[in-house]
CSV table of C-alpha atoms and ligand atoms in Angstrom, one decimal:
chain,number,residue,atom,x,y,z
A,237,UNK,CA,98.2,-9.3,-139.4
A,238,UNK,CA,95.7,-7.3,-141.6
A,239,UNK,CA,92.6,-8.8,-140.2
A,240,UNK,CA,91.3,-7.2,-137.0
A,241,UNK,CA,91.5,-9.5,-134.0
A,242,UNK,CA,88.0,-8.7,-132.7
A,243,UNK,CA,85.3,-10.0,-134.9
A,244,UNK,CA,82.8,-7.9,-136.7
A,245,UNK,CA,80.0,-8.8,-134.4
A,246,UNK,CA,81.7,-7.3,-131.4
A,247,UNK,CA,83.9,-4.6,-133.0
A,248,UNK,CA,81.4,-1.9,-132.4
A,249,UNK,CA,81.2,-2.4,-128.6
A,250,UNK,CA,84.6,-1.4,-127.4
A,251,UNK,CA,85.1,-1.0,-123.6
A,252,UNK,CA,82.0,-0.1,-121.6
A,253,UNK,CA,81.6,3.5,-120.4
A,254,UNK,CA,81.3,2.1,-116.9
A,255,UNK,CA,85.0,1.2,-116.9
A,256,UNK,CA,86.0,4.7,-118.1
A,257,UNK,CA,83.7,6.5,-115.6
A,258,UNK,CA,84.7,4.3,-112.6
A,259,UNK,CA,88.4,5.0,-113.4
A,260,UNK,CA,87.6,8.7,-113.5
A,261,UNK,CA,85.9,8.4,-110.1
A,262,UNK,CA,89.0,6.7,-108.7
A,263,UNK,CA,91.4,9.3,-110.2
A,264,UNK,CA,89.4,12.3,-109.0
A,265,UNK,CA,88.0,11.0,-105.7
A,266,UNK,CA,84.5,11.8,-107.0
A,267,UNK,CA,81.4,10.1,-105.7
A,268,UNK,CA,80.6,7.3,-108.1
A,269,UNK,CA,76.9,7.4,-109.0
A,270,UNK,CA,77.7,5.9,-112.3
A,271,UNK,CA,77.6,2.1,-112.0
A,272,UNK,CA,74.6,0.4,-110.4
A,273,UNK,CA,76.0,-1.4,-107.5
A,274,UNK,CA,75.0,-0.9,-103.8
A,275,UNK,CA,77.7,0.4,-101.5
A,276,UNK,CA,76.5,-1.9,-98.7
A,277,UNK,CA,76.1,-5.6,-98.8
A,278,UNK,CA,72.7,-7.3,-98.4
A,279,UNK,CA,71.3,-9.0,-95.3
A,280,UNK,CA,73.9,-10.4,-92.8
A,281,UNK,CA,72.0,-13.7,-92.5
A,282,UNK,CA,72.3,-14.2,-96.2
A,283,UNK,CA,76.0,-13.6,-96.1
A,284,UNK,CA,76.3,-16.0,-93.2
A,285,UNK,CA,74.3,-18.6,-95.2
A,286,UNK,CA,77.0,-18.3,-97.9
A,287,UNK,CA,79.8,-18.8,-95.4
A,288,UNK,CA,78.0,-21.8,-93.9
A,289,UNK,CA,77.5,-23.4,-97.3
A,290,UNK,CA,81.2,-22.9,-98.1
A,291,UNK,CA,82.3,-24.4,-94.7
A,292,UNK,CA,79.9,-27.3,-95.0
A,293,UNK,CA,81.1,-28.1,-98.4
A,294,UNK,CA,77.9,-27.4,-100.1
A,295,UNK,CA,78.3,-26.1,-103.7
A,296,UNK,CA,82.1,-26.2,-103.6
A,297,UNK,CA,82.1,-28.7,-106.5
A,298,UNK,CA,80.0,-28.4,-109.7
A,299,UNK,CA,76.4,-27.9,-108.7
A,300,UNK,CA,73.6,-29.5,-110.9
A,301,UNK,CA,73.4,-27.8,-114.4
A,302,UNK,CA,69.9,-26.3,-113.9
A,303,UNK,CA,70.8,-25.0,-110.4
A,304,UNK,CA,70.6,-26.7,-107.0
A,305,UNK,CA,67.1,-28.0,-106.2
A,306,UNK,CA,66.9,-25.8,-103.1
A,307,UNK,CA,67.3,-22.7,-105.2
A,308,UNK,CA,64.9,-23.8,-107.9
A,309,UNK,CA,62.3,-24.5,-105.3
A,310,UNK,CA,62.9,-21.2,-103.7
A,311,UNK,CA,62.6,-19.3,-107.0
A,312,UNK,CA,59.3,-21.2,-107.7
A,313,UNK,CA,58.0,-20.4,-104.2
A,314,UNK,CA,59.0,-16.7,-104.6
A,315,UNK,CA,57.1,-16.5,-107.9
A,316,UNK,CA,54.1,-18.1,-106.2
A,317,UNK,CA,54.3,-15.8,-103.2
A,318,UNK,CA,54.5,-12.6,-105.2
A,319,UNK,CA,52.7,-13.4,-108.4
A,320,UNK,CA,50.5,-16.4,-107.5
A,321,UNK,CA,47.5,-14.0,-107.2
A,322,UNK,CA,48.0,-13.1,-110.9
A,323,UNK,CA,47.8,-16.8,-111.8
A,324,UNK,CA,51.5,-17.3,-112.3
A,325,UNK,CA,53.4,-20.3,-110.9
A,326,UNK,CA,56.3,-22.4,-112.0
A,327,UNK,CA,57.5,-26.0,-111.6
A,328,UNK,CA,60.9,-25.9,-109.9
A,329,UNK,CA,62.1,-29.0,-111.8
A,330,UNK,CA,61.2,-28.1,-115.4
A,331,UNK,CA,60.5,-24.3,-115.4
A,332,UNK,CA,63.3,-22.7,-113.4
A,333,UNK,CA,66.9,-22.4,-114.5
A,334,UNK,CA,69.7,-20.8,-112.4
A,335,UNK,CA,72.2,-18.7,-114.3
A,336,UNK,CA,75.4,-16.6,-113.7
A,337,UNK,CA,73.4,-13.4,-113.0
A,338,UNK,CA,70.8,-12.0,-115.2
A,339,UNK,CA,73.5,-11.2,-117.6
A,340,UNK,CA,74.0,-14.9,-118.5
A,341,UNK,CA,70.2,-15.4,-118.6
A,342,UNK,CA,70.0,-12.7,-121.2
A,343,UNK,CA,72.9,-14.1,-123.2
A,344,UNK,CA,71.7,-17.7,-123.1
A,345,UNK,CA,68.1,-16.8,-124.0
A,346,UNK,CA,69.2,-14.9,-127.1
A,347,UNK,CA,71.8,-17.4,-128.1
A,348,UNK,CA,69.2,-20.2,-127.7
A,349,UNK,CA,66.2,-18.5,-129.4
A,350,UNK,CA,67.6,-16.6,-132.3
A,351,UNK,CA,68.7,-17.7,-135.7
A,352,UNK,CA,71.1,-15.4,-137.6
A,353,UNK,CA,69.1,-12.6,-139.2
A,354,UNK,CA,66.2,-12.7,-136.8
A,355,UNK,CA,65.1,-9.3,-135.6
A,356,UNK,CA,64.8,-8.4,-132.0
A,357,UNK,CA,62.8,-5.4,-130.8
A,358,UNK,CA,64.4,-3.8,-127.7
A,359,UNK,CA,63.2,-0.7,-125.8
A,360,UNK,CA,65.8,2.1,-126.3
A,361,UNK,CA,67.6,3.3,-124.2
A,362,UNK,CA,68.6,-0.2,-123.2
A,363,UNK,CA,70.9,-2.0,-120.7
A,364,UNK,CA,74.2,-2.3,-122.5
A,365,UNK,CA,74.5,-6.1,-122.7
A,366,UNK,CA,71.4,-6.4,-124.9
A,367,UNK,CA,73.0,-5.0,-128.0
A,368,UNK,CA,76.1,-7.1,-127.6
A,369,UNK,CA,74.2,-10.3,-126.9
A,370,UNK,CA,71.8,-9.8,-129.9
A,371,UNK,CA,75.0,-9.3,-132.0
A,372,UNK,CA,76.7,-12.4,-130.6
A,373,UNK,CA,73.6,-14.4,-131.5
A,374,UNK,CA,73.7,-13.0,-135.0
A,375,UNK,CA,70.4,-11.2,-134.5
A,376,UNK,CA,69.5,-7.8,-135.7
A,377,UNK,CA,68.5,-5.1,-133.3
A,378,UNK,CA,65.4,-3.0,-133.9
A,379,UNK,CA,65.2,-0.3,-131.3
A,380,UNK,CA,61.9,1.3,-130.2
A,381,UNK,CA,62.6,4.5,-128.4
A,382,UNK,CA,61.0,5.4,-125.1
A,383,UNK,CA,60.4,9.1,-125.0
A,384,UNK,CA,59.6,11.6,-122.2
A,385,UNK,CA,56.0,12.6,-122.4
A,386,UNK,CA,55.7,16.4,-122.4
A,387,UNK,CA,54.6,17.7,-119.0
A,388,UNK,CA,54.4,14.3,-117.2
A,389,UNK,CA,58.1,14.0,-116.2
A,390,UNK,CA,58.0,10.3,-117.2
A,391,UNK,CA,59.0,8.2,-120.2
A,392,UNK,CA,56.4,6.2,-122.1
A,393,UNK,CA,56.2,3.5,-124.8
A,394,UNK,CA,54.8,4.5,-128.1
A,395,UNK,CA,52.5,1.6,-128.9
A,396,UNK,CA,52.2,2.6,-132.6
A,397,UNK,CA,55.9,2.7,-132.9
A,398,UNK,CA,56.2,-0.7,-131.3
A,399,UNK,CA,53.6,-2.2,-133.7
A,400,UNK,CA,55.3,-0.6,-136.6
A,401,UNK,CA,58.6,-2.2,-135.7
A,402,UNK,CA,57.3,-5.7,-136.1
A,403,UNK,CA,58.2,-7.3,-139.4
A,404,UNK,CA,58.1,-10.8,-140.8
A,405,UNK,CA,61.6,-11.3,-139.5
A,406,UNK,CA,60.8,-10.3,-135.9
A,407,UNK,CA,61.5,-13.3,-133.6
A,408,UNK,CA,61.3,-11.7,-130.2
A,409,UNK,CA,60.7,-8.7,-128.1
A,410,UNK,CA,63.4,-8.0,-125.4
A,411,UNK,CA,61.5,-6.1,-122.7
A,412,UNK,CA,62.8,-4.5,-119.5
A,413,UNK,CA,60.4,-3.4,-116.8
A,414,UNK,CA,61.1,-1.7,-114.4
A,415,UNK,CA,63.3,0.0,-116.9
A,416,UNK,CA,67.0,0.9,-116.6
A,417,UNK,CA,68.0,3.7,-117.2
A,418,UNK,CA,64.7,5.6,-117.4
A,419,UNK,CA,63.1,4.3,-114.2
A,420,UNK,CA,59.9,3.8,-116.1
A,421,UNK,CA,57.6,1.0,-115.0
A,422,UNK,CA,55.4,-0.2,-117.9
A,423,UNK,CA,51.7,0.3,-117.2
A,424,UNK,CA,49.1,-2.4,-117.3
A,425,UNK,CA,47.8,-0.9,-120.6
A,426,UNK,CA,51.3,-0.9,-122.1
A,427,UNK,CA,51.9,-4.5,-121.0
A,428,UNK,CA,48.5,-5.6,-122.3
A,429,UNK,CA,49.4,-4.1,-125.7
A,430,UNK,CA,52.8,-5.8,-125.8
A,431,UNK,CA,51.1,-9.1,-124.9
A,432,UNK,CA,48.4,-8.7,-127.6
A,433,UNK,CA,51.0,-7.9,-130.2
A,434,UNK,CA,53.2,-10.9,-129.2
A,435,UNK,CA,50.2,-13.2,-129.4
A,436,UNK,CA,49.0,-11.7,-132.7
A,437,UNK,CA,52.4,-11.9,-134.4
A,438,UNK,CA,53.5,-15.1,-132.6
A,439,UNK,CA,56.5,-13.6,-131.0
A,440,UNK,CA,58.6,-14.7,-128.1
A,441,UNK,CA,59.4,-12.3,-125.3
A,442,UNK,CA,62.4,-12.2,-123.1
A,443,UNK,CA,61.6,-9.9,-120.2
A,444,UNK,CA,64.3,-8.6,-117.9
A,445,UNK,CA,62.5,-8.0,-114.6
A,446,UNK,CA,65.6,-7.7,-112.3
A,447,UNK,CA,64.1,-4.6,-110.6
A,448,UNK,CA,60.8,-6.4,-109.8
A,449,UNK,CA,61.1,-5.5,-106.1
A,450,UNK,CA,61.9,-1.9,-106.7
A,451,UNK,CA,58.6,-0.5,-107.8
A,452,UNK,CA,57.8,2.6,-105.8
A,453,UNK,CA,54.3,3.3,-107.0
A,454,UNK,CA,51.8,0.6,-107.8
A,455,UNK,CA,52.9,-3.1,-108.2
A,456,UNK,CA,55.2,-5.0,-110.4
A,457,UNK,CA,53.2,-6.8,-113.1
A,458,UNK,CA,55.1,-9.7,-114.7
A,459,UNK,CA,54.5,-9.9,-118.4
A,460,UNK,CA,54.2,-13.7,-118.2
A,461,UNK,CA,51.0,-13.2,-116.2
A,462,UNK,CA,49.1,-11.6,-119.2
A,463,UNK,CA,46.8,-13.7,-121.3
A,464,UNK,CA,48.6,-15.9,-123.8
A,465,UNK,CA,52.0,-15.0,-122.5
A,466,UNK,CA,53.1,-17.7,-120.1
A,467,UNK,CA,54.1,-20.1,-122.9
A,468,UNK,CA,56.0,-17.5,-125.0
A,469,UNK,CA,57.8,-15.6,-122.2
A,470,UNK,CA,61.2,-16.0,-120.6
A,471,UNK,CA,61.3,-14.1,-117.4
A,472,UNK,CA,64.6,-13.1,-115.8
A,473,UNK,CA,65.4,-12.3,-112.2
A,474,UNK,CA,68.6,-11.4,-110.3
A,475,UNK,CA,69.8,-12.0,-106.7
A,476,UNK,CA,72.4,-9.3,-107.3
A,477,UNK,CA,69.6,-6.7,-107.6
A,478,UNK,CA,67.1,-8.1,-105.2
A,479,UNK,CA,69.5,-8.9,-102.3
A,480,UNK,CA,72.3,-6.5,-103.0
A,481,UNK,CA,75.0,-9.1,-103.7
A,482,UNK,CA,75.9,-8.1,-107.2
A,483,UNK,CA,79.3,-9.8,-107.0
A,484,UNK,CA,77.7,-13.3,-106.5
A,485,UNK,CA,76.2,-13.3,-110.0
A,486,UNK,CA,73.2,-15.5,-109.2
A,487,UNK,CA,70.2,-15.0,-111.6
A,488,UNK,CA,67.4,-17.1,-112.8
A,489,UNK,CA,65.0,-17.8,-115.6
A,490,UNK,CA,61.4,-18.9,-115.3
A,491,UNK,CA,59.6,-20.1,-118.4
A,492,UNK,CA,57.7,-23.0,-119.9
A,493,UNK,CA,59.5,-26.4,-119.9
A,494,UNK,CA,60.2,-26.0,-123.6
A,495,UNK,CA,61.7,-22.5,-123.3
A,496,UNK,CA,63.6,-23.4,-120.2
A,497,UNK,CA,65.1,-26.4,-121.9
A,498,UNK,CA,66.1,-24.2,-124.9
A,499,UNK,CA,67.8,-21.6,-122.7
A,500,UNK,CA,69.5,-24.4,-120.7
A,501,UNK,CA,71.0,-25.7,-124.0
A,502,UNK,CA,72.9,-22.5,-124.5
A,503,UNK,CA,73.6,-21.9,-120.8
A,504,UNK,CA,75.3,-25.3,-120.4
A,505,UNK,CA,78.0,-24.3,-122.9
A,506,UNK,CA,78.5,-20.8,-121.5
A,507,UNK,CA,79.3,-21.3,-117.8
A,508,UNK,CA,77.7,-24.8,-117.3
A,509,UNK,CA,77.3,-23.9,-113.7
A,510,UNK,CA,78.4,-21.1,-111.3
A,511,UNK,CA,78.3,-19.7,-107.8
A,512,UNK,CA,77.7,-23.1,-106.0
A,513,UNK,CA,77.8,-22.0,-102.3
A,514,UNK,CA,76.0,-18.7,-103.2
A,515,UNK,CA,73.1,-20.6,-104.6
A,516,UNK,CA,72.4,-22.1,-101.2
A,517,UNK,CA,72.5,-18.6,-99.7
A,518,UNK,CA,70.2,-17.1,-102.3
A,519,UNK,CA,67.7,-20.0,-101.7
A,520,UNK,CA,67.6,-18.7,-98.1
A,521,UNK,CA,67.4,-15.1,-99.2
A,522,UNK,CA,64.3,-15.8,-101.4
A,523,UNK,CA,62.5,-17.2,-98.4
A,524,UNK,CA,63.1,-14.0,-96.3
A,525,UNK,CA,59.8,-12.6,-94.9
A,526,UNK,CA,57.8,-10.0,-96.8
A,527,UNK,CA,59.2,-7.4,-94.5
A,528,UNK,CA,62.6,-7.7,-96.1
A,529,UNK,CA,61.2,-6.9,-99.6
A,530,UNK,CA,59.1,-4.0,-98.3
A,531,UNK,CA,61.9,-2.5,-96.3
A,532,UNK,CA,64.3,-2.8,-99.3
A,533,UNK,CA,61.8,-0.9,-101.5
A,534,UNK,CA,61.0,1.7,-98.9
A,535,UNK,CA,64.7,2.4,-98.3
A,536,UNK,CA,65.4,2.9,-102.0
A,537,UNK,CA,62.3,5.1,-102.4
A,538,UNK,CA,63.6,7.4,-99.6
A,539,UNK,CA,67.0,7.4,-101.4
A,540,UNK,CA,65.4,8.2,-104.7
A,541,UNK,CA,63.7,11.2,-103.1
A,542,UNK,CA,67.0,12.5,-101.6
A,543,UNK,CA,68.8,12.3,-104.9
A,544,UNK,CA,65.9,13.5,-107.0
A,545,UNK,CA,65.4,16.5,-104.8
A,546,UNK,CA,69.1,17.3,-104.9
A,547,UNK,CA,69.2,17.0,-108.7
A,548,UNK,CA,66.2,19.3,-109.0
A,549,UNK,CA,67.7,21.8,-106.7
A,550,UNK,CA,70.9,21.7,-108.7
A,551,UNK,CA,68.9,22.7,-111.9
A,552,UNK,CA,68.5,19.3,-113.7
A,553,UNK,CA,65.2,18.3,-115.1
A,554,UNK,CA,64.5,15.1,-113.2
A,555,UNK,CA,62.5,12.1,-114.5
A,556,UNK,CA,61.4,10.8,-111.1
A,557,UNK,CA,61.7,7.0,-111.5
A,558,UNK,CA,58.7,4.8,-110.6
A,559,UNK,CA,61.1,1.9,-110.3
A,560,UNK,CA,64.8,0.7,-110.4
A,561,UNK,CA,67.6,2.5,-108.6
A,562,UNK,CA,68.5,4.9,-111.4
A,563,UNK,CA,67.4,8.5,-112.1
A,564,UNK,CA,67.5,9.9,-115.6
A,565,UNK,CA,67.9,13.6,-115.9
A,566,UNK,CA,67.9,16.2,-118.7
A,567,UNK,CA,70.9,18.5,-118.6
A,568,UNK,CA,69.5,21.2,-121.0
A,569,UNK,CA,68.1,23.4,-118.2
A,570,UNK,CA,71.7,23.7,-117.0
A,571,UNK,CA,72.6,25.1,-120.5
A,572,UNK,CA,74.2,21.8,-121.5
A,573,UNK,CA,73.5,19.6,-124.6
A,574,UNK,CA,76.1,16.9,-124.7
A,575,UNK,CA,75.9,14.2,-121.9
A,576,UNK,CA,79.3,12.7,-122.8
A,577,UNK,CA,81.1,16.0,-122.4
A,578,UNK,CA,79.1,16.8,-119.3
A,579,UNK,CA,79.8,13.5,-117.6
A,580,UNK,CA,83.5,13.7,-118.4
A,581,UNK,CA,83.7,17.1,-116.8
A,582,UNK,CA,81.4,16.5,-113.9
A,583,UNK,CA,84.0,14.9,-111.5
A,584,UNK,CA,86.1,18.1,-111.8
A,585,UNK,CA,83.2,20.4,-111.7
A,586,UNK,CA,81.2,18.8,-108.9
A,587,UNK,CA,83.0,15.7,-107.6
A,588,UNK,CA,80.3,13.3,-108.8
A,589,UNK,CA,80.3,10.6,-111.5
A,590,UNK,CA,77.3,9.9,-113.7
A,591,UNK,CA,76.7,8.0,-117.0
A,592,UNK,CA,75.7,9.6,-120.3
A,593,UNK,CA,72.5,7.9,-121.5
A,594,UNK,CA,73.6,8.2,-125.1
A,595,UNK,CA,75.6,5.0,-124.6
A,596,UNK,CA,72.2,3.2,-124.2
A,597,UNK,CA,70.9,4.3,-127.6
A,598,UNK,CA,71.4,3.3,-131.2
A,599,UNK,CA,70.0,6.8,-132.1
A,600,UNK,CA,72.7,8.5,-130.0
A,601,UNK,CA,71.4,12.0,-130.7
A,602,UNK,CA,68.1,11.0,-129.0
A,603,UNK,CA,70.0,10.3,-125.8
A,604,UNK,CA,72.5,13.2,-126.0
A,605,UNK,CA,71.1,15.5,-123.3
A,606,UNK,CA,70.3,12.8,-120.8
A,607,UNK,CA,72.4,11.6,-117.9
A,608,UNK,CA,71.9,8.8,-115.4
A,609,UNK,CA,72.6,8.8,-111.7
A,610,UNK,CA,72.4,5.6,-109.4
A,611,UNK,CA,71.0,6.0,-106.0
A,612,UNK,CA,71.7,2.6,-104.5
A,613,UNK,CA,74.2,4.3,-102.1
A,614,UNK,CA,74.2,5.3,-98.5
A,615,UNK,CA,72.0,8.2,-97.4
A,616,UNK,CA,75.1,10.1,-96.3
A,617,UNK,CA,76.7,9.6,-99.7
A,618,UNK,CA,73.6,10.7,-101.5
A,619,UNK,CA,73.3,13.8,-99.3
A,620,UNK,CA,77.0,14.6,-99.9
A,621,UNK,CA,76.5,14.2,-103.7
A,622,UNK,CA,73.4,16.4,-103.6
A,623,UNK,CA,75.3,19.1,-101.8
A,624,UNK,CA,78.2,18.9,-104.3
A,625,UNK,CA,75.9,19.1,-107.3
A,626,UNK,CA,74.7,22.5,-106.1
A,627,UNK,CA,78.1,23.8,-107.3
A,628,UNK,CA,76.9,23.5,-110.9
B,75,PLP,C1,68.3,-4.1,-116.6
B,75,PLP,C2,69.4,-5.0,-116.1
B,75,PLP,N1,69.5,-6.3,-116.5
B,75,PLP,C3,70.4,-7.1,-116.0
B,75,PLP,C4,71.4,-6.6,-115.2
B,75,PLP,C5,72.5,-7.5,-114.8
B,75,PLP,O1,72.2,-8.3,-113.7
B,75,PLP,P1,73.2,-9.3,-113.1
B,75,PLP,O2,74.2,-8.6,-112.2
B,75,PLP,O3,72.3,-10.2,-112.2
B,75,PLP,O4,73.9,-10.1,-114.2
B,75,PLP,C6,71.4,-5.3,-114.8
B,75,PLP,C7,72.5,-4.7,-114.0
B,75,PLP,O5,72.7,-3.5,-113.9
B,75,PLP,C8,70.4,-4.4,-115.3
B,75,PLP,O6,70.3,-3.1,-115.0
């Protein structure tokens, strides 16, 4: 057969780097700080709620397409509790959609909202499913690169570059704040500028806010709360990230009734529904007291500090993240230039696995000297990793 089996839209994507690096971790016994999954499960009462739902026969058959009412109500109540003071609230019946993780929410949003040839602006480096989903939807990706600002130790969005990226074919901006992999949290000024641009050029925005509860300084500002944005913004959340149950794959979309209906049209033919019993458990999780969310954030902040200090001591330049559970580092102070080669050698050299940020770039050379470490791991594991990295 002459024709390649994998179609042109997906041919460029191959297997993800995470599979390669996790296999390397297994083979070498290295500490895996590559993939972003917690090494301990979330709250016991939430796990128990899932067991109860399974035993009671709730969700073992197809749940309703938009998600069970209990979970949609809980999502709406969560938005009201955390963002009501910013004027943001959603109707659980028409403005909330439960998805198979944030991943399906991203895919369904893009499949629903793009026509072939539409341009999508995405902040580079970006979470790896964005590029593939834009491609599957027949869209065309226009990266706007986040760059480290000299002397500040953080990444920032170049607003002129963002404005310059908009053309007559731009349909939507795919935003992510707090941002994986850089750990940047877009500032109020940056979000205001994004909102003004979206309104001025009549663009839709899909905003991936799965790390909304992991903002270590300041507060999370949902883009949908900015003037003119509610009716043009699809906001995405994830129980995997917020409650440390990444295997359950429960996510959600909040948006206007029209946008929610559009995303639902695509979602119904992807998975139709998923995670029945887990939806009941996540409904309970979303109602946990404020103390859960504060303790979760404080715990991850302390872990950030352990790993950031360890990486600094080992000689990396560290971009101390304001949010997420990832740290991006620059390996050039260690005399290294190539993140791929560095990450492939790191398990042997120091018994740790990390991810080369270049995989998150279209402009691979821009990402070449950067490497990402995840710190959603136990304190003991992070301390052990920090100790090992000193071998470098
Ligand atoms: C920015 C971002 N969006 C979405 C996801 C996927 O979320 P989920 O596991 O809920 O599909 C991740 C997971 O790493 C992520 O980092």
